[in-house]
Amino acid sequence: MNFFEIINPNIEKLTKNEYEILDYVIKHMNEIHNQNIREVAAACFVSTTTFLRFVRKIGFSGYSEFTTVIKYTVLNDQEKPAATATFDMKQSDYREEYLKNIEETVRVLDDNKLNSLCELMMNRPKIFIFAKGFSKYAAEYVEYLYTLEGFLVVFPKNFEQRKLAYRNIGKDDLVFVMSYSGDDQELIRIIQVIKNQCDFASLVSVTGANNNSIQNLSDYNLYVFSDEIHDKKIEITSHVSMIVIMELLLYQFREYKGGQENV
């Protein structure tokens, strides 16, 4: 059984503190399956009793099942071969999986994170978007959408532009890094440069739900579910879920803004 399949029905029940524990767990799955409950609880700054209560709340009978499923999920992610083409499965099956991925992406969205981002967006920061490969096409739509909302959006399209753009990021700006794999070395270096500055912007990652470097370096993590698909060694993984996340954030901002203006 996959870790994310078990926790998904229980995400909405979590408190703000429990969301923070879940965020830590997702970021450190590679280490957690080899640690005992005292070590993990201490890393989350909670008691073992609190952590065990959290484990049961997200759908596990106990800590042993929790770590076993995490280990299985990590190994499965490492060993699972990419699909060779979109057309290998029946159209009806693909539709079902396609819709399921979008549904899971929406379900695990953390309202607390979205509201925190909306609060930052109320200050009308410059918005920087960094994306490469197939993610660039999703980012182009996001650039258009957020520009229509009145934000100054900077979306560098190539290596030279990205190298110049990150030098102009201010401490009050908002940086989105869109990468399904979460392990692109150029984007990781850009994030590291930004974080090494004395005053750095808020960093938001939009990546796959696997544990990856970009999400670990970010201040806010928004997780995407999608089946990784390659055709003739070219990635054609659906990026619709990335667009869904960015649209929902913008719609929540509009609602948040309206609520603040009516206060």
XYZ file of N, CA and C in Angstrom:
789
model
N 0.844 -1.202 0.000
C 0.000 0.000 0.000
C 0.879 1.252 0.000
N 0.491 2.237 -0.750
C 1.241 3.482 -0.847
C 0.909 4.419 0.312
N 1.918 5.089 0.849
C 1.752 6.000 1.986
C 0.698 7.069 1.703
N 0.756 7.661 0.510
C -0.143 8.765 0.187
C -1.585 8.289 0.001
N -1.752 7.055 -0.457
C -3.099 6.512 -0.603
C -3.767 6.330 0.757
N -2.969 5.993 1.767
C -3.510 5.787 3.114
C -3.869 7.108 3.781
N -3.001 8.110 3.644
C -3.229 9.359 4.380
C -4.251 10.276 3.723
N -4.448 10.136 2.407
C -5.310 11.087 1.699
C -6.701 11.254 2.298
N -7.407 10.163 2.681
C -8.756 10.342 3.242
C -8.767 11.056 4.595
N -7.586 11.172 5.222
C -7.528 11.724 6.575
C -6.906 13.111 6.654
N -6.475 13.645 5.513
C -5.781 14.931 5.485
C -6.631 16.047 6.092
N -7.903 16.065 5.739
C -8.757 17.175 6.158
C -8.992 17.211 7.664
N -8.723 16.110 8.362
C -8.952 16.036 9.808
C -7.820 16.673 10.614
N -6.704 16.954 9.967
C -5.506 17.383 10.690
C -5.594 18.826 11.168
N -5.004 19.072 12.332
C -4.879 20.433 12.847
C -3.658 21.099 12.209
N -3.463 22.373 12.478
C -2.318 23.093 11.925
C -1.006 22.443 12.358
N -0.891 22.079 13.644
C 0.339 21.450 14.137
C 0.553 20.083 13.497
N -0.528 19.362 13.278
C -0.407 18.043 12.651
C -0.012 18.166 11.184
N -0.458 19.221 10.505
C -0.005 19.479 9.133
C 1.510 19.686 9.108
N 2.035 20.373 10.119
C 3.476 20.624 10.181
C 4.244 19.315 10.386
N 3.670 18.421 11.203
C 4.299 17.113 11.395
C 4.278 16.327 10.083
N 3.134 16.352 9.387
C 3.025 15.655 8.105
C 4.021 16.214 7.098
N 4.182 17.526 7.087
C 5.124 18.159 6.178
C 6.538 17.646 6.439
N 6.901 17.519 7.719
C 8.220 16.991 8.076
C 8.363 15.538 7.611
N 7.319 14.750 7.844
C 7.360 13.330 7.466
C 7.572 13.170 5.971
N 6.827 13.929 5.162
C 6.944 13.812 3.709
C 8.337 14.223 3.240
N 8.901 15.238 3.881
C 10.226 15.708 3.492
C 11.337 14.722 3.871
N 11.107 13.910 4.915
C 12.187 13.075 5.452
C 11.849 11.588 5.424
N 11.066 11.174 4.439
C 10.673 9.767 4.352
C 11.862 8.823 4.237
N 12.894 9.266 3.533
C 14.073 8.406 3.344
C 14.763 8.063 4.656
N 14.703 8.979 5.630
C 15.355 8.726 6.918
C 14.411 8.076 7.927
N 13.138 8.461 7.891
C 12.195 8.055 8.934
C 12.005 6.550 9.005
N 12.006 5.863 7.872
C 11.732 4.423 7.931
C 12.850 3.642 8.624
N 13.977 4.292 8.910
C 15.076 3.651 9.655
C 15.213 4.186 11.071
N 14.278 5.026 11.509
C 14.365 5.646 12.838
C 13.268 5.115 13.753
N 13.533 5.197 15.062
C 12.487 4.801 16.003
C 11.598 5.995 16.315
N 10.500 5.743 17.005
C 9.505 6.789 17.226
C 10.044 7.934 18.075
N 10.952 7.634 18.999
C 11.513 8.699 19.840
C 12.336 9.678 19.004
N 13.108 9.148 18.059
C 13.935 10.003 17.206
C 13.074 10.913 16.326
N 12.029 10.350 15.727
C 11.178 11.131 14.835
C 10.368 12.152 15.631
N 9.837 11.742 16.771
C 9.066 12.666 17.611
C 9.939 13.834 18.055
N 11.183 13.545 18.431
C 12.098 14.607 18.865
C 12.385 15.568 17.714
N 12.533 15.044 16.501
C 12.786 15.901 15.337
C 11.592 16.801 15.039
N 10.394 16.339 15.412
C 9.164 17.129 15.193
C 8.826 17.990 16.407
N 9.648 17.889 17.470
C 9.447 18.662 18.699
C 8.105 18.346 19.366
N 7.751 17.056 19.363
C 6.545 16.600 20.055
C 6.894 15.360 20.863
N 5.992 14.981 21.775
C 6.205 13.772 22.559
C 5.911 12.544 21.714
N 6.399 11.382 22.179
C 6.114 10.142 21.453
C 4.613 9.848 21.459
N 3.943 10.216 22.540
C 2.487 10.005 22.617
C 1.769 10.834 21.563
N 2.187 12.091 21.411
C 1.578 12.977 20.408
C 1.846 12.457 19.010
N 3.060 11.988 18.776
C 3.388 11.499 17.435
C 2.615 10.225 17.119
N 2.461 9.339 18.104
C 1.701 8.109 17.878
C 0.233 8.434 17.600
N -0.295 9.433 18.289
C -1.678 9.861 18.042
C -1.818 10.375 16.606
N -0.803 11.124 16.146
C -0.782 11.627 14.771
C -0.754 10.468 13.773
N 0.098 9.474 14.032
C 0.238 8.311 13.149
C -1.105 7.596 12.982
N -1.817 7.440 14.082
C -3.122 6.766 14.016
C -4.165 7.640 13.329
N -4.041 8.935 13.508
C -5.023 9.848 12.910
C -4.923 9.858 11.392
N -3.725 9.652 10.845
C -3.582 9.679 9.387
C -3.811 8.298 8.755
N -4.196 7.313 9.594
C -4.660 6.061 9.000
C -3.879 4.803 9.304
N -2.898 4.865 10.218
C -2.084 3.693 10.520
C -2.438 3.124 11.894
N -2.271 1.802 12.025
C -2.601 1.158 13.304
C -1.557 1.450 14.365
N -0.330 1.713 13.943
C 0.745 1.995 14.888
C 2.004 2.425 14.167
N 3.072 2.656 14.931
C 4.311 3.166 14.347
C 4.971 2.146 13.420
N 4.852 0.861 13.758
C 5.469 -0.177 12.931
C 4.872 -0.193 11.526
N 3.548 -0.149 11.446
C 2.905 -0.114 10.123
C 3.268 1.171 9.390
N 3.320 2.271 10.118
C 3.671 3.586 9.559
C 5.028 3.529 8.866
N 6.062 3.023 9.547
C 7.410 2.986 8.960
C 7.511 1.931 7.851
N 6.779 0.833 7.996
C 6.807 -0.204 6.960
C 6.245 0.316 5.641
N 5.130 1.029 5.720
C 4.513 1.582 4.515
C 5.398 2.662 3.900
N 6.021 3.486 4.726
C 6.937 4.513 4.219
C 8.105 3.847 3.485
N 8.658 2.804 4.084
C 9.775 2.101 3.444
C 9.348 1.527 2.098
N 8.170 0.914 2.058
C 7.647 0.354 0.813
C 7.466 1.446 -0.233
N 6.923 2.583 0.189
C 6.666 3.687 -0.736
C 7.963 4.239 -1.308
N 8.971 4.421 -0.451
C 10.265 4.934 -0.896
C 10.907 3.966 -1.886
N 10.903 2.674 -1.555
C 11.501 1.678 -2.449
C 10.741 1.586 -3.765
N 9.431 1.661 -3.698
C 8.618 1.577 -4.900
C 8.872 2.766 -5.821
N 9.036 3.969 -5.230
C 9.330 5.160 -6.026
C 10.683 5.041 -6.720
N 11.639 4.402 -6.025
C 12.981 4.273 -6.604
C 13.037 3.226 -7.708
N 12.229 2.160 -7.576
C 12.321 1.031 -8.496
C 11.297 1.063 -9.615
N 10.230 1.856 -9.455
C 9.153 1.841 -10.434
C 9.623 2.424 -11.760
N 9.572 1.660 -12.843
C 9.971 2.194 -14.146
C 8.938 3.165 -14.665
N 9.395 4.143 -15.422
C 8.453 5.089 -16.008
C 7.657 4.407 -17.108
N 6.420 4.825 -17.267
C 5.597 4.286 -18.345
C 6.206 4.693 -19.682
N 6.079 3.831 -20.670
C 6.732 4.109 -21.942
C 5.892 4.988 -22.847
N 4.579 5.021 -22.637
C 3.739 5.851 -23.485
C 2.370 6.005 -22.867
N 1.723 7.086 -23.216
C 0.378 7.335 -22.734
C -0.588 6.264 -23.226
N -0.297 5.684 -24.370
C -1.273 4.859 -25.050
C -1.188 3.386 -24.648
N -0.367 3.052 -23.637
C -0.236 1.662 -23.224
C -1.428 1.183 -22.413
N -2.207 2.083 -21.839
C -3.362 1.692 -21.055
C -4.639 2.077 -21.792
N -5.716 1.413 -21.407
C -6.999 1.722 -22.014
C -7.383 3.163 -21.729
N -8.095 3.765 -22.656
C -8.489 5.162 -22.485
C -9.316 5.353 -21.220
N -10.224 4.404 -20.927
C -11.064 4.525 -19.738
C -10.228 4.461 -18.470
N -9.185 3.585 -18.457
C -8.302 3.481 -17.297
C -7.488 4.754 -17.115
N -6.997 5.298 -18.237
C -6.197 6.516 -18.146
C -7.038 7.667 -17.630
N -8.278 7.776 -18.083
C -9.164 8.838 -17.605
C -9.355 8.748 -16.099
N -9.550 7.512 -15.620
C -9.772 7.316 -14.187
C -8.555 7.745 -13.384
N -7.359 7.329 -13.822
C -6.132 7.702 -13.124
C -5.875 9.204 -13.220
N -6.154 9.774 -14.370
C -5.951 11.200 -14.608
C -6.791 12.028 -13.623
N -8.061 11.677 -13.505
C -8.957 12.405 -12.606
C -8.594 12.148 -11.140
N -8.162 10.931 -10.851
C -7.772 10.598 -9.479
C -6.577 11.442 -9.043
N -5.613 11.650 -9.932
C -4.437 12.456 -9.594
C -4.815 13.908 -9.303
N -5.711 14.456 -10.105
C -6.159 15.831 -9.864
C -6.891 15.914 -8.529
N -7.752 14.930 -8.266
C -8.516 14.911 -7.015
C -7.585 14.832 -5.806
N -6.547 13.992 -5.886
C -5.604 13.852 -4.783
C -4.804 15.132 -4.575
N -4.445 15.776 -5.677
C -3.711 17.039 -5.580
C -4.523 18.086 -4.827
N -5.800 18.183 -5.148
C -6.675 19.162 -4.483
C -6.903 18.770 -3.027
N -7.066 17.478 -2.779
C -7.403 17.013 -1.433
C -6.308 17.322 -0.420
N -5.041 17.212 -0.824
C -3.961 17.408 0.141
C -3.522 18.863 0.258
N -4.157 19.765 -0.487
C -3.816 21.177 -0.353
C -4.103 21.648 1.064
N -3.145 22.277 1.664
C -3.246 22.735 3.047
C -3.787 24.168 3.063
N -4.986 24.351 3.610
C -5.590 25.687 3.671
C -4.729 26.670 4.448
N -4.034 26.174 5.469
C -3.172 27.060 6.262
C -2.034 27.625 5.405
N -1.464 26.767 4.560
C -0.402 27.232 3.658
C -0.960 28.241 2.656
N -2.111 27.920 2.089
C -2.710 28.820 1.100
C -3.017 30.175 1.724
N -3.564 30.182 2.933
C -3.881 31.456 3.593
C -2.620 32.250 3.920
N -1.553 31.540 4.298
C -0.275 32.224 4.558
C 0.253 32.870 3.283
N 0.124 32.160 2.157
C 0.568 32.712 0.878
C -0.323 33.879 0.458
N -1.622 33.756 0.710
C -2.542 34.859 0.387
C -2.177 36.117 1.169
N -1.782 35.930 2.426
C -1.379 37.074 3.247
C -0.149 37.755 2.661
N 0.799 36.948 2.188
C 1.986 37.517 1.539
C 1.605 38.231 0.245
N 0.666 37.665 -0.481
C 0.246 38.240 -1.756
C -0.514 39.551 -1.579
N -1.081 39.772 -0.399
C -1.794 41.017 -0.136
C -0.852 42.221 -0.217
N 0.449 41.989 -0.006
C 1.444 43.069 -0.077
C 1.889 43.355 -1.510
N 1.240 42.667 -2.459
C 1.537 42.845 -3.888
C 3.038 42.710 -4.194
N 3.643 41.578 -3.822
C 5.066 41.372 -4.126
C 5.267 41.122 -5.613
N 6.494 41.283 -6.079
C 6.833 40.762 -7.402
C 6.797 39.240 -7.307
N 6.278 38.604 -8.322
C 6.208 37.151 -8.342
C 7.186 36.629 -9.388
N 8.123 35.789 -8.936
C 9.088 35.158 -9.834
C 8.694 33.696 -10.002
N 8.735 33.217 -11.228
C 8.423 31.817 -11.514
C 9.626 31.190 -12.211
N 10.137 30.108 -11.627
C 11.242 29.373 -12.234
C 10.743 27.984 -12.623
N 10.887 27.652 -13.879
C 10.441 26.347 -14.381
C 11.232 25.993 -15.627
N 11.425 24.705 -15.849
C 12.154 24.227 -17.014
C 11.395 23.070 -17.651
N 11.832 22.686 -18.846
C 11.246 21.535 -19.498
C 9.752 21.686 -19.730
N 9.026 20.602 -19.508
C 7.591 20.592 -19.732
C 6.867 21.539 -18.780
N 7.452 21.764 -17.595
C 6.820 22.645 -16.597
C 6.738 24.082 -17.088
N 7.594 24.443 -18.059
C 7.572 25.820 -18.575
C 6.237 26.172 -19.203
N 5.596 25.201 -19.831
C 4.344 25.494 -20.525
C 3.209 25.734 -19.540
N 3.238 25.025 -18.411
C 2.278 25.303 -17.340
C 2.574 26.673 -16.737
N 3.866 26.987 -16.583
C 4.267 28.261 -15.990
C 3.861 29.449 -16.861
N 3.881 29.273 -18.165
C 3.478 30.358 -19.071
C 2.011 30.744 -18.845
N 1.169 29.741 -18.646
C -0.238 30.024 -18.355
C -0.381 30.716 -16.998
N 0.380 30.255 -16.016
C 0.335 30.862 -14.682
C 0.786 32.316 -14.750
N 1.837 32.579 -15.536
C 2.307 33.958 -15.717
C 1.179 34.837 -16.242
N 0.483 34.360 -17.246
C -0.631 35.109 -17.842
C -1.730 35.343 -16.823
N -2.089 34.300 -16.080
C -3.194 34.377 -15.121
C -2.901 35.384 -14.007
N -1.695 35.323 -13.442
C -1.353 36.209 -12.318
C -1.117 37.642 -12.788
N -0.672 37.800 -14.016
C -0.538 39.144 -14.576
C -1.906 39.796 -14.714
N -2.900 39.020 -15.142
C -4.267 39.543 -15.250
C -4.796 40.013 -13.902
N -4.325 39.375 -12.830
C -4.767 39.753 -11.486
C -4.068 41.014 -11.002
N -3.100 41.501 -11.780
C -2.436 42.759 -11.426
C -1.063 42.608 -10.807
N -0.544 41.381 -10.742
C 0.794 41.168 -10.194
C 1.856 41.421 -11.257
N 2.999 41.909 -10.815
C 4.165 41.992 -11.685
C 4.840 40.630 -11.643
N 4.768 39.904 -12.756
C 5.274 38.536 -12.799
C 6.526 38.475 -13.666
N 7.567 37.856 -13.126
C 8.817 37.679 -13.862
C 9.005 36.179 -14.101
N 9.002 35.787 -15.365
C 9.166 34.378 -15.712
C 10.269 34.246 -16.755
N 11.514 34.049 -16.326
C 12.629 33.888 -17.274
C 12.515 32.575 -18.030
N 12.701 32.640 -19.351
C 12.422 31.494 -20.212
C 13.647 30.619 -20.513
N 14.852 31.120 -20.303
C 16.027 30.309 -20.622
C 17.108 30.500 -19.560
N 18.223 29.792 -19.733
C 19.285 29.788 -18.720
C 19.813 31.192 -18.454
N 20.099 31.950 -19.511
C 20.659 33.289 -19.341
C 19.681 34.203 -18.596
N 18.405 34.126 -18.961
C 17.403 34.958 -18.294
C 17.234 34.564 -16.829
N 17.258 33.255 -16.552
C 17.136 32.806 -15.166
C 18.315 33.280 -14.325
N 19.500 33.273 -14.924
C 20.701 33.694 -14.198
C 20.635 35.167 -13.843
N 20.051 35.973 -14.715
C 19.902 37.406 -14.446
C 18.737 37.678 -13.496
N 17.662 36.904 -13.647
C 16.439 37.187 -12.895
C 16.620 37.012 -11.400
N 17.279 35.924 -10.976
C 17.334 35.680 -9.537
C 18.179 36.714 -8.799
N 19.017 37.455 -9.544
C 19.808 38.512 -8.912
C 18.952 39.719 -8.539
N 17.763 39.802 -9.133
C 16.883 40.952 -8.904
C 15.761 40.665 -7.916
N 15.823 39.518 -7.257
C 14.776 39.157 -6.297
C 14.993 39.901 -4.988
N 13.940 40.553 -4.505
C 14.006 41.273 -3.234
C 13.461 40.442 -2.089
N 13.706 40.903 -0.879
C 13.331 40.122 0.303
C 11.822 39.993 0.470
N 11.046 40.878 -0.137
C 9.589 40.820 0.010
C 8.904 40.135 -1.167
N 9.693 39.610 -2.093
C 9.118 38.984 -3.285
C 8.721 37.539 -3.008
N 7.957 36.981 -3.940
C 7.461 35.617 -3.817
C 7.991 34.805 -5.000
N 8.669 33.710 -4.703
C 9.309 32.900 -5.738
C 8.648 31.526 -5.806
N 8.136 31.177 -6.983
C 7.564 29.858 -7.221
C 8.536 29.040 -8.067
N 8.830 27.827 -7.619
C 9.684 26.926 -8.372
C 8.842 25.710 -8.747
N 8.603 25.538 -10.041
C 7.741 24.467 -10.531
C 8.596 23.390 -11.185
N 8.621 22.214 -10.566
C 9.449 21.120 -11.079
C 8.847 19.805 -10.606
N 8.357 18.992 -11.529
C 7.714 17.741 -11.111
C 8.689 16.838 -10.361
N 9.896 16.681 -10.865
C 10.866 15.793 -10.220
C 11.395 16.393 -8.920
N 11.530 17.724 -8.895
C 12.057 18.391 -7.704
C 13.560 18.244 -7.540
N 14.230 17.760 -8.566
C 15.673 17.499 -8.441
C 16.501 18.148 -9.547
N 15.950 19.151 -10.232
C 16.709 19.827 -11.278
C 17.855 20.621 -10.652
N 19.070 20.331 -11.079
C 20.251 20.904 -10.441
C 20.361 22.424 -10.631
N 19.970 22.914 -11.791
C 20.037 24.366 -12.004
C 19.070 25.096 -11.077
N 17.857 24.586 -10.961
C 16.870 25.216 -10.082
C 17.293 25.120 -8.615
N 17.915 24.014 -8.242
C 18.416 23.863 -6.868
C 19.478 24.901 -6.581
N 20.386 25.128 -7.535
C 21.442 26.125 -7.335
C 20.849 27.528 -7.203
N 19.824 27.832 -7.990
C 19.165 29.136 -7.902
C 18.571 29.335 -6.510
N 17.895 28.307 -6.002
C 17.301 28.399 -4.664
C 18.382 28.604 -3.611
N 19.476 27.882 -3.737
C 20.559 28.010 -2.760
C 21.147 29.417 -2.761
N 21.297 29.999 -3.944
C 21.805 31.372 -4.031
C 20.847 32.339 -3.346
N 19.560 32.180 -3.608
C 18.552 33.064 -2.994
C 18.589 32.936 -1.477
N 18.663 31.702 -0.971
C 18.636 31.480 0.472
C 19.916 31.954 1.141
N 21.017 32.033 0.400
C 22.285 32.485 0.971
C 22.378 33.997 1.076
N 21.432 34.692 0.451
C 21.412 36.141 0.586
C 20.964 36.515 1.997
N 21.370 37.672 2.451
C 21.016 38.099 3.813
C 19.500 38.173 3.982
N 18.835 38.795 3.040
C 17.378 38.879 3.046
C 16.877 38.177 1.798
N 16.119 37.118 1.988
C 15.667 36.397 0.804
C 14.153 36.301 0.780
N 13.638 36.097 -0.421
C 12.202 36.048 -0.635
C 11.615 34.748 -0.089
N 10.280 34.699 -0.039
C 9.593 33.466 0.336
C 9.610 32.513 -0.864
N 10.023 31.282 -0.617
C 10.170 30.289 -1.675
C 9.046 29.263 -1.602
N 8.372 29.052 -2.716
C 7.258 28.111 -2.790
C 7.579 27.062 -3.847
N 7.584 25.785 -3.460
C 7.836 24.728 -4.433
C 6.520 24.084 -4.852
N 6.426 23.787 -6.141
C 5.299 23.014 -6.672
C 5.929 21.800 -7.345
N 5.939 20.679 -6.623
C 6.657 19.488 -7.091
C 5.800 18.238 -6.896
N 6.328 17.112 -7.395
C 5.703 15.830 -7.113
C 5.738 15.551 -5.619
N 4.889 14.607 -5.181
C 4.729 14.348 -3.753
C 5.864 13.510 -3.163
N 6.809 13.053 -3.985
C 7.951 12.315 -3.457
C 8.885 13.261 -2.721
N 9.676 12.696 -1.824
C 10.661 13.515 -1.114
C 11.718 13.979 -2.118
N 11.943 15.304 -2.238
C 12.905 15.803 -3.220
C 13.616 17.044 -2.708
N 14.694 17.398 -3.362
C 15.572 18.474 -2.889
C 14.906 19.846 -2.923
N 14.157 20.143 -3.978
C 13.564 21.469 -4.112
C 12.544 21.734 -3.015
N 11.685 20.747 -2.722
C 10.711 20.959 -1.650
C 11.401 21.103 -0.300
N 12.506 20.391 -0.089
C 13.226 20.482 1.178
C 13.880 21.849 1.384
N 14.176 22.552 0.290
C 14.809 23.864 0.384
C 13.795 25.004 0.464
N 12.525 24.700 0.277
C 11.504 25.742 0.162
C 10.834 26.052 1.497
N 10.226 27.237 1.557
C 9.487 27.645 2.760
C 8.079 27.053 2.765
N 7.511 26.903 1.584
C 6.171 26.336 1.443
C 6.219 25.266 0.353
N 5.576 24.137 0.616
C 5.571 23.045 -0.356
C 4.138 22.742 -0.775
N 3.890 22.738 -2.073
C 2.590 22.372 -2.622
C 2.815 21.119 -3.474
N 2.105 20.051 -3.148
C 2.388 18.753 -3.737
C 1.472 18.431 -4.905
N 2.058 17.843 -5.939
C 1.335 17.477 -7.160
C 1.330 15.960 -7.312
N 0.180 15.406 -7.677
C 0.100 13.985 -7.988
C -0.111 13.819 -9.489
N 0.701 12.980 -10.110
C 0.575 12.721 -11.542
C 1.354 11.458 -11.874
N 0.906 10.711 -12.863
C 1.651 9.537 -13.302
C 2.766 9.974 -14.244
N 3.999 9.623 -13.882
C 5.141 10.015 -14.719
C 5.143 9.182 -15.990
N 5.113 9.844 -17.129
C 5.007 9.153 -18.414
C 6.082 9.654 -19.370
N 6.746 8.718 -20.035
C 7.731 9.048 -21.063
C 7.353 8.341 -22.364
N 7.601 8.996 -23.461
C 7.371 8.410 -24.773
C 8.613 8.659 -25.622
N 9.303 7.562 -25.987
C 10.543 7.672 -26.764
C 11.554 8.573 -26.062
N 11.664 8.360 -24.732
C 12.606 9.066 -23.860
C 12.271 10.544 -23.677
N 11.092 10.961 -24.112
C 10.641 12.341 -23.911
C 9.564 12.344 -22.848
N 9.725 13.189 -21.837
C 8.727 13.239 -20.770
C 7.458 13.916 -21.265
N 6.322 13.243 -21.068
C 5.036 13.838 -21.410
C 4.085 13.734 -20.214
N 4.662 13.780 -19.011
C 3.857 13.736 -17.786
C 2.881 14.912 -17.756
N 1.648 14.622 -17.365
C 0.647 15.691 -17.276
C 1.034 16.717 -16.209
N 0.928 17.987 -16.570
C 1.199 19.077 -15.629
C -0.073 19.848 -15.281
N -1.214 19.240 -15.572
C -2.486 19.886 -15.265
C -2.616 20.163 -13.768
N -2.137 19.235 -12.934
C -2.259 19.413 -11.487
C -1.481 20.636 -10.995
N -0.366 20.962 -11.670
C 0.375 22.177 -11.317
C -0.483 23.412 -11.580
N -1.145 23.414 -12.718
C -2.028 24.535 -13.058
C -3.172 24.619 -12.067
N -3.735 23.460 -11.693
C -4.837 23.426 -10.729
C -4.430 24.085 -9.411
N -3.255 23.739 -8.907
C -2.777 24.312 -7.646
C -2.654 25.830 -7.752
N -2.035 26.309 -8.819
C -1.801 27.742 -8.965
C -3.110 28.503 -9.193
N -4.063 27.875 -9.888
C -5.373 28.497 -10.053
C -6.097 28.589 -8.717
N -6.087 27.504 -7.944
C -6.777 27.508 -6.656
C -6.177 28.524 -5.701
N -4.846 28.669 -5.731
C -4.205 29.684 -4.902
C -4.699 31.076 -5.293
N -4.775 31.346 -6.590
C -5.228 32.659 -7.043
C -6.688 32.896 -6.667
N -7.534 31.877 -6.819
C -8.945 32.031 -6.466
C -9.106 32.249 -4.965
N -8.273 31.554 -4.168
C -8.346 31.755 -2.721
C -7.858 33.156 -2.356
N -6.864 33.646 -3.095
C -6.397 35.010 -2.856
C -7.499 36.021 -3.131
N -8.236 35.830 -4.201
C -9.331 36.749 -4.527
C -10.379 36.753 -3.418
N -10.683 35.571 -2.892
C -11.640 35.477 -1.790
C -11.075 36.110 -0.525
N -9.794 35.833 -0.261
C -9.119 36.380 0.917
C -9.090 37.903 0.847
N -8.768 38.430 -0.333
C -8.708 39.872 -0.532
C -10.065 40.509 -0.302
N -11.123 39.861 -0.814
C -12.461 40.381 -0.618
C -12.853 40.423 0.844
N -12.452 39.377 1.591
C -12.752 39.332 3.021
C -12.023 40.424 3.785
N -10.770 40.699 3.414
C -9.992 41.741 4.096
C -10.550 43.132 3.802
N -11.012 43.326 2.584
C -11.546 44.630 2.204
C -12.882 44.935 2.872
N -13.591 43.874 3.277
C -14.894 44.059 3.919
C -14.805 44.193 5.424
N -13.574 44.024 5.957
C -13.387 44.157 7.409
C -13.516 45.632 7.819
